[in-house]
Amino acid sequence: MADDLIINARRKLGWRRRILSDVTTFLLWVTWLYLWMPVWRKLRHVIHIKLRLEPAAVEVLQTVDPISLKRSLVALVGTCALLMLWTLLPKRQVTHAHAITTLDDYASAFNLPAETISASRHSRITTVHCDDEGAIIGLDRRG
Amino acid sequence: MSLKWIHIAWLTAQSFVYHYPLFMSYLWMMGAALFYLRYERDDPPFTEPRKLADPPPVSILIPCFNEGAHAEETVRHALALDYPDFEVITINDGSRDDTGAILDALVPKYPRLRVVHLARNQGKALALRAGALLARHEILLCIDGDALLDPHSAHWLVRHFVENPDVAAVTGNPRIRNRSTLLGRVQVGEFSSIVGMIKRAQRTFGALFTVSGVITAFRKSAVHQVGYWSPNMLTEDIDITWLLQRAGWDVRFEPRALVWILMPETLRGLWKQRLRWATGGAQVLRKNVGVILSPTQNHLWPMLFEAVLSFLWSYLMLAVVVWWLLGLVLPAHTLPTTRSPLIPNWGSALLGGTCLLQFAFSKWLDSHYDRGLGRNYFWMVWYPLVFWLITTAATIVGYPKAYLIGKGQRARWTSPDRGAHLKVDRKKAAAKAEDTGHG
């Protein structure tokens, strides 16, 4: 079913527009990969001098971000754990969750006769009239 | 001395601008991974939901404003729902096009369909309120006037209400239909990696910032208790989420409940939509900032904190950009130098890389529900560059705008464009009409 719902009208767009978006997206990928050149160079260097994997990885990551990886991980896992523990704190619970609002409750809240609401709920077409504040002031049944 | 502190504060601000999105991205990924392990992994495929023993009846509410082009398709999909007992209520919110006539004509054909006309346009919040009042059933499934409901979605949503009486709302997983242009394709990825992933993570961490207005099931009594959708909020979905959670109700995310939606495919439409989201978010933040003084609302504090940090990040980003631009025009050494936050360097390559990693992970998560997401990955390289800027700019403009809008002013809005395919089809239809003399 999902395949029928997806709209891909790309071929209906002009060829100039299609080429422009394809080429600029490709160039953006090339630029983005180029930005990683310092990391690739460092990686090539540590491979060349046959450094052990762990110090090599640290060396490369230091190139990317000067903040220590260990500290970043502690902060991340710590925040995640703290947020999950936070959900265990006592908090406001809903009262009367089992109570269902009755027709009379609706009639009272909307200031409309319960019979009118009930009849409109069984009507196929209803017109709702509101005042300037948006409050419902009338229900007209048509079918 | 004071200059030294200003310098330290400035360096801290620059570090925050860089590290905050990086940190949040990994936090969202961890939260989403935990959600997957806890709630998603062991369930059957979304096309085979476990049948409920005693499924409660459902009222599907579809507010429509000038939806003549989509109303019939939306109604037909809603009526094709695979669920034992339901009614479909379309609410024509004083449309100026032929929506009302189209809906009325459908009534004799479909026994489950009902139509509610608002005599005058009142906005989505009041349309939903009228629909809720006239709905016969306790569970309301609300979708937009151009959204196509997956036939299995009701089963997935309703099970949460049956499991737990404290559940007031369950939001589903919107999937984008129009994938013709660059903007459309980037948004497909965005809805997985930003919307879907953040909702998964927020559910893991206890509370949702917002339900998706395009697909959410509500417990009618809960909505009645909190006073319904607010007509003054630009984003009534964010507002109702906070109202329900503040009252102690549980709000959940169900990734298997799908709805197929149309998104803007022009920059103008996208900007209009994002500005409304940012302004609406700011309105809700302003309304709910007081929860910080209420210890019983502690479950909402992390979300409030995150919203404030995001707001702060956007303005600091603006400050860094302005500082950098001033540094270009002022004589050398007038200001401490700063790198451009807009022109990428290898530090921002890491940020971009993290963003692409987030996309890859979210695509894997959502590939259970939406096939072919991998093919879309090529386009996602635009997201860190362009979409972040649009979202940041929308936040910068949206927050002051929220304060300028009066508190009591009624929020009315129309949907932005719904994709390039409609524009192309309209052009073709106009050309055809000209050819045949019906123009």
Coordinates of C-alpha atoms in Angstrom, one line a residue:
Chain A
M1 CA 0.0 0.0 0.0
A2 CA 2.8 2.4 1.0
D3 CA 4.3 2.2 -2.5
D4 CA 1.1 3.5 -4.0
L5 CA 1.0 6.5 -1.7
I6 CA 4.5 7.8 -2.4
I7 CA 4.5 10.6 -4.9
N8 CA 7.6 10.9 -7.0
A9 CA 6.9 13.4 -9.7
R10 CA 10.6 14.1 -10.3
R11 CA 10.4 13.3 -14.0
K12 CA 7.7 16.0 -14.3
L13 CA 10.1 18.6 -13.1
G14 CA 12.3 20.4 -15.7
W15 CA 15.6 18.7 -16.6
R16 CA 17.5 21.8 -15.6
R17 CA 16.1 21.7 -12.1
R18 CA 16.8 17.9 -11.8
I19 CA 20.4 18.3 -13.0
L20 CA 21.0 21.3 -10.7
S21 CA 19.9 19.4 -7.6
D22 CA 21.8 16.2 -8.5
V23 CA 25.0 18.0 -9.3
T24 CA 25.0 20.4 -6.3
T25 CA 24.2 17.5 -3.9
F26 CA 27.1 15.4 -5.4
L27 CA 29.4 18.4 -5.0
L28 CA 28.3 18.9 -1.4
W29 CA 29.2 15.3 -0.7
V30 CA 32.7 15.8 -2.3
T31 CA 33.2 19.0 -0.2
W32 CA 32.1 17.2 2.9
L33 CA 34.5 14.3 2.4
Y34 CA 37.3 16.8 1.6
L35 CA 36.8 18.5 5.0
W36 CA 37.9 15.2 6.5
M37 CA 41.3 15.4 4.8
P38 CA 43.2 16.2 8.1
V39 CA 41.8 13.0 9.6
W40 CA 42.5 10.9 6.5
R41 CA 46.1 12.3 6.5
K42 CA 46.6 11.5 10.2
L43 CA 45.2 8.0 9.7
R44 CA 47.5 7.4 6.8
H45 CA 50.4 8.6 9.0
V46 CA 49.6 6.3 11.9
I47 CA 49.3 3.4 9.6
H48 CA 52.6 4.3 8.0
I49 CA 54.5 4.3 11.3
K50 CA 52.7 1.1 12.4
L51 CA 51.3 2.5 15.6
R52 CA 49.2 0.2 17.8
L53 CA 45.4 0.5 17.2
E54 CA 44.4 2.1 20.5
P55 CA 46.9 5.0 20.6
A56 CA 46.3 5.4 16.8
A57 CA 42.6 5.7 17.4
V58 CA 43.1 8.2 20.2
E59 CA 45.5 10.2 18.0
V60 CA 43.0 10.4 15.1
L61 CA 40.1 11.3 17.4
Q62 CA 42.1 14.1 19.0
T63 CA 42.4 15.5 15.5
V64 CA 38.7 15.6 15.2
D65 CA 37.7 16.9 18.6
P66 CA 40.1 18.2 21.3
I67 CA 37.6 17.3 24.1
S68 CA 38.6 13.9 25.5
L69 CA 36.6 11.0 24.2
K70 CA 36.4 9.5 27.7
R71 CA 34.9 12.7 29.2
S72 CA 32.4 12.9 26.4
L73 CA 31.3 9.3 26.9
V74 CA 31.0 9.8 30.7
A75 CA 28.9 13.0 30.2
L76 CA 26.7 11.3 27.6
V77 CA 26.0 8.0 29.5
G78 CA 25.7 10.0 32.8
T79 CA 23.1 12.3 31.3
C80 CA 21.2 9.4 29.9
A81 CA 21.2 7.5 33.2
L82 CA 20.2 10.7 35.1
L83 CA 17.3 11.3 32.8
M84 CA 16.1 7.8 33.2
L85 CA 16.4 8.0 37.0
W86 CA 14.6 11.3 36.9
T87 CA 11.5 9.5 35.5
L88 CA 11.3 7.5 38.8
L89 CA 10.8 10.6 40.9
P90 CA 7.3 11.1 42.4
K91 CA 5.3 13.4 40.2
R92 CA 1.7 14.6 39.7
Q93 CA -0.6 11.7 38.8
V94 CA -3.9 12.1 37.1
T95 CA -6.9 11.7 39.4
H96 CA -10.1 9.9 38.4
A97 CA -8.5 8.5 35.3
H98 CA -11.2 5.9 35.1
A99 CA -14.1 8.4 35.2
I100 CA -15.7 9.0 31.8
T101 CA -17.3 12.3 31.1
T102 CA -21.1 12.0 30.8
L103 CA -23.5 13.6 28.4
D104 CA -24.7 15.9 31.3
D105 CA -21.1 17.0 31.9
Y106 CA -20.7 18.0 28.3
A107 CA -24.1 19.8 28.3
S108 CA -23.1 21.7 31.4
A109 CA -19.6 22.6 30.1
F110 CA -20.8 23.7 26.7
N111 CA -24.0 25.3 28.1
L112 CA -26.2 23.3 25.6
P113 CA -29.2 21.1 26.2
A114 CA -28.2 17.4 26.6
E115 CA -31.0 16.4 24.2
T116 CA -29.6 18.6 21.5
I117 CA -26.1 17.2 21.9
S118 CA -27.4 13.7 21.9
A119 CA -29.5 14.2 18.8
S120 CA -26.6 15.8 17.0
R121 CA -24.4 12.9 17.8
H122 CA -26.9 10.7 15.9
S123 CA -27.2 13.1 13.0
R124 CA -25.2 12.5 9.7
I125 CA -24.8 16.2 8.9
T126 CA -24.7 18.9 11.6
T127 CA -24.0 22.6 11.4
V128 CA -22.3 24.2 14.4
H129 CA -22.8 27.9 15.2
C130 CA -20.3 29.8 17.3
D131 CA -20.3 33.2 18.8
D132 CA -17.4 35.7 18.3
E133 CA -15.4 34.1 21.1
G134 CA -15.7 30.7 19.5
A135 CA -18.2 29.3 22.0
I136 CA -20.7 26.9 20.5
I137 CA -24.2 28.4 20.7
G138 CA -26.2 26.2 18.4
L139 CA -26.4 22.9 16.6
D140 CA -28.5 22.4 13.5
R141 CA -29.2 18.9 12.3
R142 CA -29.7 18.1 8.6
G143 CA -29.8 14.4 8.3
Chain B
M1 CA 39.9 41.6 34.7
S2 CA 36.4 42.1 33.3
L3 CA 37.7 41.8 29.8
K4 CA 39.2 38.5 30.7
W5 CA 35.9 37.2 31.9
I6 CA 34.1 38.5 28.8
H7 CA 36.7 36.6 26.8
I8 CA 36.1 33.4 28.8
A9 CA 32.3 33.8 28.4
W10 CA 32.7 34.3 24.7
L11 CA 34.9 31.2 24.3
T12 CA 32.4 29.2 26.4
A13 CA 29.5 30.4 24.2
Q14 CA 31.4 29.4 21.1
S15 CA 32.1 26.0 22.6
F16 CA 28.4 25.6 23.5
V17 CA 27.4 26.5 19.9
Y18 CA 29.6 23.7 18.6
H19 CA 29.1 21.0 21.3
Y20 CA 25.4 21.3 22.2
P21 CA 24.0 19.9 18.9
L22 CA 26.8 17.3 18.9
F23 CA 25.9 16.2 22.5
M24 CA 22.1 16.2 21.9
S25 CA 22.4 14.2 18.7
Y26 CA 24.2 11.4 20.6
L27 CA 21.7 11.7 23.5
W28 CA 18.7 11.3 21.1
M29 CA 20.4 8.3 19.5
M30 CA 20.9 6.6 22.8
G31 CA 17.3 7.4 23.9
A32 CA 15.9 6.1 20.6
A33 CA 18.0 2.9 20.9
L34 CA 16.7 2.3 24.4
F35 CA 13.1 2.9 23.1
Y36 CA 13.7 0.4 20.4
L37 CA 15.0 -2.2 22.8
R38 CA 12.2 -1.6 25.3
Y39 CA 9.1 -1.0 23.3
E40 CA 9.7 -1.7 19.6
R41 CA 11.9 -4.7 19.0
D42 CA 9.6 -7.5 20.2
D43 CA 6.3 -6.4 18.6
P44 CA 5.0 -8.0 15.4
P45 CA 5.2 -6.2 12.0
F46 CA 3.1 -3.1 11.8
T47 CA 0.8 -4.8 9.3
E48 CA -0.1 -7.5 11.8
P49 CA -1.1 -5.8 15.0
R50 CA -2.2 -8.0 17.9
K51 CA -6.0 -7.9 18.0
L52 CA -7.5 -6.5 21.2
A53 CA -9.9 -8.7 23.1
D54 CA -12.5 -6.0 23.5
P55 CA -11.6 -3.1 21.3
P56 CA -13.3 0.2 22.3
P57 CA -15.1 2.1 19.5
V58 CA -13.2 5.0 17.9
S59 CA -14.3 8.3 16.4
I60 CA -11.9 9.6 13.7
L61 CA -11.9 13.4 13.6
I62 CA -10.8 15.1 10.3
P63 CA -10.8 18.9 10.5
C64 CA -10.8 20.4 6.9
F65 CA -10.2 23.9 5.8
N66 CA -10.2 24.4 2.0
E67 CA -9.3 20.8 1.4
G68 CA -11.4 20.3 -1.7
A69 CA -8.4 18.7 -3.5
H70 CA -7.8 16.1 -0.8
A71 CA -11.0 15.6 1.2
E72 CA -12.4 12.6 -0.7
E73 CA -9.0 10.7 -0.7
T74 CA -8.6 11.4 3.0
V75 CA -12.1 10.2 3.9
R76 CA -11.8 7.0 1.7
H77 CA -8.6 6.0 3.5
A78 CA -10.0 6.7 6.9
L79 CA -13.1 4.6 6.1
A80 CA -10.8 1.8 4.9
L81 CA -9.5 1.4 8.5
D82 CA -9.1 -2.2 9.6
Y83 CA -10.9 -1.8 13.0
P84 CA -14.2 -3.3 14.2
D85 CA -16.2 -0.3 15.3
F86 CA -15.5 3.3 14.3
E87 CA -17.1 6.4 12.8
V88 CA -15.5 9.1 10.7
I89 CA -16.4 12.7 11.4
T90 CA -15.1 15.3 9.0
I91 CA -15.3 18.9 10.3
N92 CA -15.6 21.5 7.5
D93 CA -14.2 24.6 9.2
G94 CA -16.1 27.2 7.1
S95 CA -14.1 26.4 3.9
R96 CA -14.4 28.9 1.1
D97 CA -13.9 26.2 -1.6
D98 CA -16.0 23.2 -2.4
T99 CA -15.0 21.1 0.6
G100 CA -18.4 21.2 2.2
A101 CA -20.2 20.1 -1.0
I102 CA -17.7 17.3 -1.5
L103 CA -18.2 16.0 2.0
D104 CA -22.0 16.2 1.9
A105 CA -22.0 14.2 -1.3
L106 CA -20.0 11.4 0.3
V107 CA -22.5 11.0 3.2
P108 CA -25.1 8.9 1.4
K109 CA -22.3 6.6 0.0
Y110 CA -20.7 5.8 3.4
P111 CA -22.8 4.8 6.4
R112 CA -19.9 5.4 8.8
L113 CA -19.3 9.0 7.6
R114 CA -20.7 12.1 9.4
V115 CA -20.1 15.7 8.5
V116 CA -20.0 18.7 10.8
H117 CA -20.0 22.1 9.3
L118 CA -18.8 25.1 11.2
A119 CA -21.0 28.0 10.1
R120 CA -17.9 30.3 10.1
N121 CA -14.2 29.6 9.9
Q122 CA -13.0 29.2 13.6
G123 CA -9.5 27.6 13.3
K124 CA -8.3 24.0 13.8
A125 CA -8.6 24.0 17.6
L126 CA -12.3 24.9 17.7
A127 CA -13.0 22.6 14.8
L128 CA -11.6 19.7 16.8
R129 CA -13.5 20.9 19.9
A130 CA -16.8 20.8 17.9
G131 CA -15.9 17.4 16.5
A132 CA -15.1 16.0 20.0
L133 CA -18.4 17.3 21.4
L134 CA -20.3 15.5 18.6
A135 CA -18.2 12.3 18.6
R136 CA -20.1 9.3 19.9
H137 CA -17.0 7.5 21.2
E138 CA -14.5 8.0 24.0
I139 CA -11.3 7.5 21.9
L140 CA -10.8 10.2 19.3
L141 CA -8.3 9.6 16.5
C142 CA -7.4 13.0 15.0
I143 CA -5.8 13.4 11.6
D144 CA -5.3 16.3 9.2
G145 CA -7.5 17.0 6.1
D146 CA -4.8 15.8 3.7
A147 CA -3.5 12.9 5.7
L148 CA -4.0 9.3 4.6
L149 CA -4.4 6.9 7.6
D150 CA -2.8 3.5 7.5
P151 CA -5.4 0.8 7.9
H152 CA -3.7 -0.8 10.9
S153 CA -3.0 2.4 12.8
A154 CA -6.1 2.4 15.1
H155 CA -5.2 -1.0 16.6
W156 CA -1.7 0.2 17.5
L157 CA -2.9 3.5 19.0
V158 CA -5.9 2.1 20.9
R159 CA -4.0 -0.7 22.7
H160 CA -2.2 2.0 24.9
F161 CA -5.6 3.3 26.2
V162 CA -6.7 -0.2 27.0
E163 CA -3.4 -1.1 28.7
N164 CA -3.4 2.0 31.0
P165 CA -6.2 4.3 32.1
D166 CA -3.6 7.1 32.7
V167 CA -2.9 7.4 29.0
A168 CA -4.5 10.5 27.5
A169 CA -2.9 10.7 24.1
V170 CA -0.9 8.5 21.8
T171 CA 0.8 10.0 18.7
G172 CA 1.7 8.1 15.6
N173 CA 4.4 8.1 13.0
P174 CA 3.9 10.5 10.1
R175 CA 5.5 9.4 6.8
I176 CA 6.0 11.8 3.9
R177 CA 4.4 11.0 0.6
N178 CA 5.8 13.7 -1.7
R179 CA 9.4 13.0 -2.7
S180 CA 9.8 14.8 -5.9
T181 CA 12.2 17.7 -5.1
L182 CA 15.3 18.1 -3.0
L183 CA 13.2 19.7 -0.2
G184 CA 10.7 16.9 -0.2
R185 CA 13.5 14.3 0.0
V186 CA 15.4 16.0 2.7
Q187 CA 12.2 16.2 4.8
V188 CA 11.7 12.4 4.5
G189 CA 14.9 12.0 6.3
E190 CA 14.2 14.8 8.7
F191 CA 10.9 13.1 9.8
S192 CA 12.7 9.9 10.7
S193 CA 15.8 11.4 12.3
I194 CA 14.5 14.4 14.0
V195 CA 10.8 13.9 14.6
G196 CA 10.8 10.1 15.0
M197 CA 14.1 9.8 16.8
I198 CA 13.4 12.7 19.3
K199 CA 9.9 11.3 20.1
R200 CA 11.4 7.9 20.8
A201 CA 14.1 9.4 23.0
Q202 CA 11.6 11.7 24.8
R203 CA 9.4 8.7 25.5
T204 CA 12.4 6.9 27.0
F205 CA 13.1 10.0 29.2
G206 CA 9.5 10.3 30.5
A207 CA 7.6 13.0 28.6
L208 CA 6.9 14.2 25.0
F209 CA 7.4 17.8 23.9
T210 CA 4.6 17.5 21.4
V211 CA 2.3 15.0 19.8
S212 CA 2.0 15.2 16.0
G213 CA -1.1 17.1 15.2
V214 CA -1.4 15.1 12.0
I215 CA -2.0 11.8 13.8
T216 CA -2.9 11.5 17.5
A217 CA -5.4 9.5 19.4
F218 CA -6.9 11.2 22.5
R219 CA -9.0 10.0 25.5
K220 CA -12.0 12.4 25.2
S221 CA -12.5 12.7 28.9
A222 CA -8.9 13.8 29.4
V223 CA -9.1 16.4 26.7
H224 CA -12.4 17.6 28.3
Q225 CA -10.8 17.8 31.7
V226 CA -7.9 20.0 30.5
G227 CA -10.2 22.3 28.6
Y228 CA -9.7 21.2 25.0
W229 CA -7.3 22.5 22.3
S230 CA -6.5 26.2 22.8
P231 CA -7.8 28.4 20.0
N232 CA -5.1 31.0 20.7
M233 CA -2.1 28.8 20.1
L234 CA -0.5 28.6 16.7
T235 CA 0.5 25.0 17.4
E236 CA -2.5 23.5 19.2
D237 CA -0.8 20.1 19.3
I238 CA 2.2 21.3 21.4
D239 CA -0.2 23.1 23.7
I240 CA -2.5 20.1 24.3
T241 CA 0.5 17.9 25.0
W242 CA 1.7 20.2 27.8
L243 CA -1.8 20.6 29.2
L244 CA -2.3 16.8 29.5
Q245 CA 1.1 16.1 30.9
R246 CA 0.8 19.0 33.4
A247 CA -2.5 17.5 34.6
G248 CA -0.6 14.2 35.3
W249 CA -1.8 12.3 32.2
D250 CA 0.5 10.0 30.2
V251 CA 1.3 10.9 26.6
R252 CA 3.0 8.2 24.4
F253 CA 4.5 7.7 21.0
E254 CA 3.6 4.7 18.8
P255 CA 5.9 4.3 15.8
R256 CA 3.8 1.6 14.1
A257 CA 0.7 3.8 13.8
L258 CA 1.4 5.4 10.4
V259 CA -0.2 8.2 8.5
W260 CA 0.9 9.4 5.1
I261 CA 1.2 13.2 4.8
L262 CA 2.1 15.9 2.3
M263 CA 4.8 18.5 3.1
P264 CA 5.8 21.8 1.4
E265 CA 8.3 21.5 -1.4
T266 CA 9.0 25.2 -1.9
L267 CA 11.4 27.3 0.3
R268 CA 8.6 29.8 0.9
G269 CA 6.2 27.1 2.1
L270 CA 8.9 25.5 4.3
W271 CA 9.8 28.8 5.9
K272 CA 6.1 29.6 6.6
Q273 CA 5.6 26.2 8.2
R274 CA 8.8 26.3 10.3
L275 CA 8.1 29.8 11.5
R276 CA 4.7 28.7 12.7
W277 CA 6.2 25.7 14.5
A278 CA 8.8 27.9 16.1
T279 CA 6.4 30.7 17.1
G280 CA 3.9 28.1 18.4
G281 CA 6.7 26.4 20.4
A282 CA 7.6 29.8 21.9
Q283 CA 4.0 30.5 22.8
V284 CA 3.8 27.2 24.7
L285 CA 7.1 27.7 26.4
R286 CA 6.0 31.1 27.6
K287 CA 2.8 29.6 28.9
N288 CA 4.4 26.7 30.7
V289 CA 7.7 28.2 32.0
G290 CA 6.0 28.3 35.5
V291 CA 6.3 24.5 35.8
I292 CA 9.9 25.0 37.0
L293 CA 8.4 26.4 40.3
S294 CA 6.2 23.3 40.8
P295 CA 8.0 20.2 42.3
T296 CA 5.1 18.0 41.3
Q297 CA 5.7 18.9 37.6
N298 CA 9.3 17.7 37.8
H299 CA 8.7 15.2 35.0
L300 CA 8.5 18.2 32.6
W301 CA 11.7 20.0 33.8
P302 CA 14.2 18.2 31.6
M303 CA 12.1 19.0 28.5
L304 CA 11.7 22.6 29.6
F305 CA 15.4 22.8 30.2
E306 CA 16.1 21.4 26.7
A307 CA 13.7 23.9 25.1
V308 CA 15.4 26.8 26.9
L309 CA 18.9 25.5 25.8
S310 CA 17.8 25.2 22.2
F311 CA 16.4 28.7 22.3
L312 CA 19.7 29.9 23.8
W313 CA 21.7 28.0 21.2
S314 CA 19.9 29.7 18.3
Y315 CA 20.6 33.2 19.7
L316 CA 24.2 32.4 20.5
M317 CA 24.6 31.0 17.0
L318 CA 23.3 34.4 15.7
A319 CA 25.7 36.2 18.0
V320 CA 28.7 34.1 16.7
V321 CA 27.6 34.9 13.1
V322 CA 27.3 38.6 13.8
W323 CA 30.7 38.6 15.6
W324 CA 32.3 36.9 12.6
L325 CA 30.8 39.3 10.1
L326 CA 31.9 42.3 12.2
G327 CA 35.4 40.8 12.4
L328 CA 35.4 40.9 8.6
V329 CA 34.5 44.6 8.2
L330 CA 36.2 46.1 11.3
P331 CA 39.9 46.9 11.4
A332 CA 42.1 43.9 12.4
H333 CA 42.4 43.1 16.2
T334 CA 39.3 45.3 17.1
L335 CA 37.5 42.1 18.1
P336 CA 39.0 38.7 19.1
T337 CA 38.9 36.5 15.9
T338 CA 36.4 33.8 15.5
R339 CA 36.0 31.2 12.8
S340 CA 33.0 31.3 10.6
P341 CA 30.2 29.1 12.0
L342 CA 28.7 29.0 8.5
I343 CA 31.6 28.0 6.3
P344 CA 32.4 24.4 7.1
N345 CA 35.7 23.3 8.5
W346 CA 36.7 19.9 9.7
G347 CA 35.3 20.6 13.1
S348 CA 31.9 21.1 11.6
A349 CA 32.6 18.1 9.4
L350 CA 32.4 16.0 12.7
L351 CA 29.1 17.7 13.5
G352 CA 27.8 17.0 10.0
G353 CA 29.1 13.4 10.3
T354 CA 27.2 13.0 13.5
C355 CA 24.1 14.3 11.8
L356 CA 24.5 11.8 9.0
L357 CA 25.1 9.0 11.5
Q358 CA 21.9 10.0 13.2
F359 CA 20.1 9.8 9.8
A360 CA 21.6 6.4 9.1
F361 CA 20.4 5.1 12.5
S362 CA 16.9 6.6 12.2
K363 CA 16.6 5.3 8.6
W364 CA 17.3 1.8 9.9
L365 CA 14.7 2.3 12.7
D366 CA 12.0 3.6 10.3
S367 CA 12.8 1.2 7.5
H368 CA 10.5 -1.3 9.3
Y369 CA 7.6 1.0 8.3
D370 CA 8.8 2.9 5.2
R371 CA 10.7 1.1 2.5
G372 CA 13.3 2.7 0.3
L373 CA 14.6 5.2 2.9
G374 CA 18.2 4.2 2.1
R375 CA 17.9 5.6 -1.4
N376 CA 17.0 8.9 0.1
Y377 CA 20.3 9.1 2.0
F378 CA 22.1 10.8 -0.9
W379 CA 20.1 14.0 -0.3
M380 CA 20.6 14.2 3.5
V381 CA 23.9 15.9 3.1
W382 CA 21.9 19.1 2.8
Y383 CA 20.3 18.9 6.2
P384 CA 23.3 20.0 8.4
L385 CA 23.9 22.9 6.1
V386 CA 20.6 24.3 4.9
F387 CA 17.8 22.9 7.2
W388 CA 19.7 23.8 10.4
L389 CA 20.0 27.3 9.2
I390 CA 16.3 27.5 8.3
T391 CA 15.3 26.0 11.7
T392 CA 17.7 28.3 13.6
A393 CA 16.4 31.4 11.7
A394 CA 12.8 30.4 12.3
T395 CA 13.6 30.1 16.1
I396 CA 15.3 33.5 16.1
V397 CA 12.3 35.2 14.3
G398 CA 9.6 33.0 16.0
Y399 CA 10.4 33.8 19.6
P400 CA 10.0 37.6 19.5
K401 CA 6.9 37.0 17.2
A402 CA 5.3 34.9 19.9
Y403 CA 5.6 37.8 22.3
L404 CA 4.2 40.3 19.8
I405 CA 1.1 38.2 19.2
G406 CA -1.4 39.1 21.9
K407 CA -2.3 36.4 24.3
G408 CA -6.0 36.4 23.4
Q409 CA -5.6 36.6 19.7
R410 CA -7.2 33.7 17.8
A411 CA -4.8 31.5 15.9
R412 CA -5.9 30.8 12.3
W413 CA -3.7 29.3 9.7
T414 CA -3.8 27.6 6.3
S415 CA -1.5 24.8 5.2
P416 CA 1.5 25.7 3.1
D417 CA 2.0 24.2 -0.4
R418 CA 1.6 20.5 -0.5
G419 CA 4.3 19.5 -3.0
A420 CA 5.6 20.1 -6.5
H421 CA 3.4 17.4 -8.0
L422 CA 0.3 19.5 -7.4
K423 CA 1.9 22.5 -9.1
V424 CA 2.8 20.5 -12.1
D425 CA -0.6 18.9 -12.2
R426 CA -2.3 22.3 -11.9
K427 CA -0.2 23.6 -14.8
K428 CA -1.1 20.6 -16.9
A429 CA -4.8 21.0 -16.1
A430 CA -4.7 24.7 -16.9
A431 CA -3.0 24.0 -20.3
K432 CA -5.5 21.2 -21.0
A433 CA -8.4 23.5 -20.1
E434 CA -7.0 26.2 -22.4
D435 CA -6.7 23.7 -25.3
T436 CA -10.3 22.5 -24.8
G437 CA -11.7 26.0 -24.3
H438 CA -12.8 25.5 -20.7
G439 CA -10.3 27.9 -19.2

